[in-house]
Coordinates of C-alpha atoms in Angstrom, one line a residue:
X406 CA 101.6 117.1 85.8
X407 CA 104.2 118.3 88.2
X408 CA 105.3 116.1 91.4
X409 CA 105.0 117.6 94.1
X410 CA 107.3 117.6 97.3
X411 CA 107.3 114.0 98.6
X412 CA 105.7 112.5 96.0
X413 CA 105.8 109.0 94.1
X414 CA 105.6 108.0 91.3
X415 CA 105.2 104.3 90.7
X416 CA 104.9 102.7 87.1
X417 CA 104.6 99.3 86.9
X418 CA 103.5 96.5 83.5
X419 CA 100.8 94.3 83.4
X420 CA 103.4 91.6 83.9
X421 CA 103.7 92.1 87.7
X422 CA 100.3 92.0 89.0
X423 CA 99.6 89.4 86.1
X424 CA 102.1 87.0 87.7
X425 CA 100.4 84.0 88.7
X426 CA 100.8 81.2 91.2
X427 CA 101.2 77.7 90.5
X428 CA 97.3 77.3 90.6
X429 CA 96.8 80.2 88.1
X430 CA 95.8 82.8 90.4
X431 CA 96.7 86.2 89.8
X432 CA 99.1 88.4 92.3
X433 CA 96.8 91.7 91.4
X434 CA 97.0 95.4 92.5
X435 CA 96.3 95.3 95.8
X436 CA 99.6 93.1 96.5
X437 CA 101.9 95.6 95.0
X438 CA 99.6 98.8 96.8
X439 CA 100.4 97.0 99.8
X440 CA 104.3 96.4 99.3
X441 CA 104.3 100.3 97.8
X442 CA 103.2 101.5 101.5
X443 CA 105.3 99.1 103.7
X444 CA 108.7 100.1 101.5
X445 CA 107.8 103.9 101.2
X446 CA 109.7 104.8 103.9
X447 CA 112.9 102.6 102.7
X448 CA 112.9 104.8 99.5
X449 CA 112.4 104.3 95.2
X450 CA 114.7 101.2 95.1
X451 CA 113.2 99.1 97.7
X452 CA 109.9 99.7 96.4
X453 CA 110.9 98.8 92.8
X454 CA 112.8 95.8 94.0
X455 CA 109.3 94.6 96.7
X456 CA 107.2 95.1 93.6
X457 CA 109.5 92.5 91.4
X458 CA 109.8 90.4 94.7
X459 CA 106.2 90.1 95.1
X460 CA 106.0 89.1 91.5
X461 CA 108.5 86.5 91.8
X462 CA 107.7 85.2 95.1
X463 CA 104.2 84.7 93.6
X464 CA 104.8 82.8 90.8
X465 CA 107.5 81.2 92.2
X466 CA 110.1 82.8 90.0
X467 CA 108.3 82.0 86.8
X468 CA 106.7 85.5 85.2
X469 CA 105.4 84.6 81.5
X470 CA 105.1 88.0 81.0
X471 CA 107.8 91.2 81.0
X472 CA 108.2 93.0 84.2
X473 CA 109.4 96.4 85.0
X474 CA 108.6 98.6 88.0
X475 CA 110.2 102.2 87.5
X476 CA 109.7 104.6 90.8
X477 CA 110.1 108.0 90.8
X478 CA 110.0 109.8 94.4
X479 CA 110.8 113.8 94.5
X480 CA 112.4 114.7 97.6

C-alpha cells in the first residue's frame, strides 16, 4: 500500500509495549499511541526515540525483550 502525503508509518516489536515495570505491569499500546501523537510534529526520529524512551522509562531501563521502533513519515 502506498503512503500517502503526510503519512506515518510506525513499526514497532512486541518488546516495547511488553516492557514491564518493576511490579510486572505492562507499558501497552496505548502508551506508545500516545507518545506517537505528542512527537508527530517533532518528526520520525523523535517519535522512534519517545517510543524506546517510554519503554525504558517504564521498566526502568531493564527491557527482557528486543526493541526496535522503525518510523517511516513521507513528506
Amino acid at each position: 500500500r502506498a503512503l500517502g502525503r503526510g503519512a506515518l508509518l510506525v513499526l514497532y516489536t512486541d518488546g516495547i509495549t511488553e516492557a514491564r515495570s518493576p511490579d510486572k505491569q505492562q507499558l501497552g499500546a496505548e502508551a506508545i499511541e500516545h507518545a506517537i501523537r505528542i512527537h508527530a510534529p517533532a518528526g520520525a526520529q523523535a517519535i522512534a526515540d519517545a517510543c524506546m524512551d517510554a519503554a525504558l522509562s517504564h521498566s526502568h531501563a531493564r527491557l527482557s525483550d528486543d526493541a526496535l521502533a522503525i518510523v517511516l513519515r513521507r513528506h
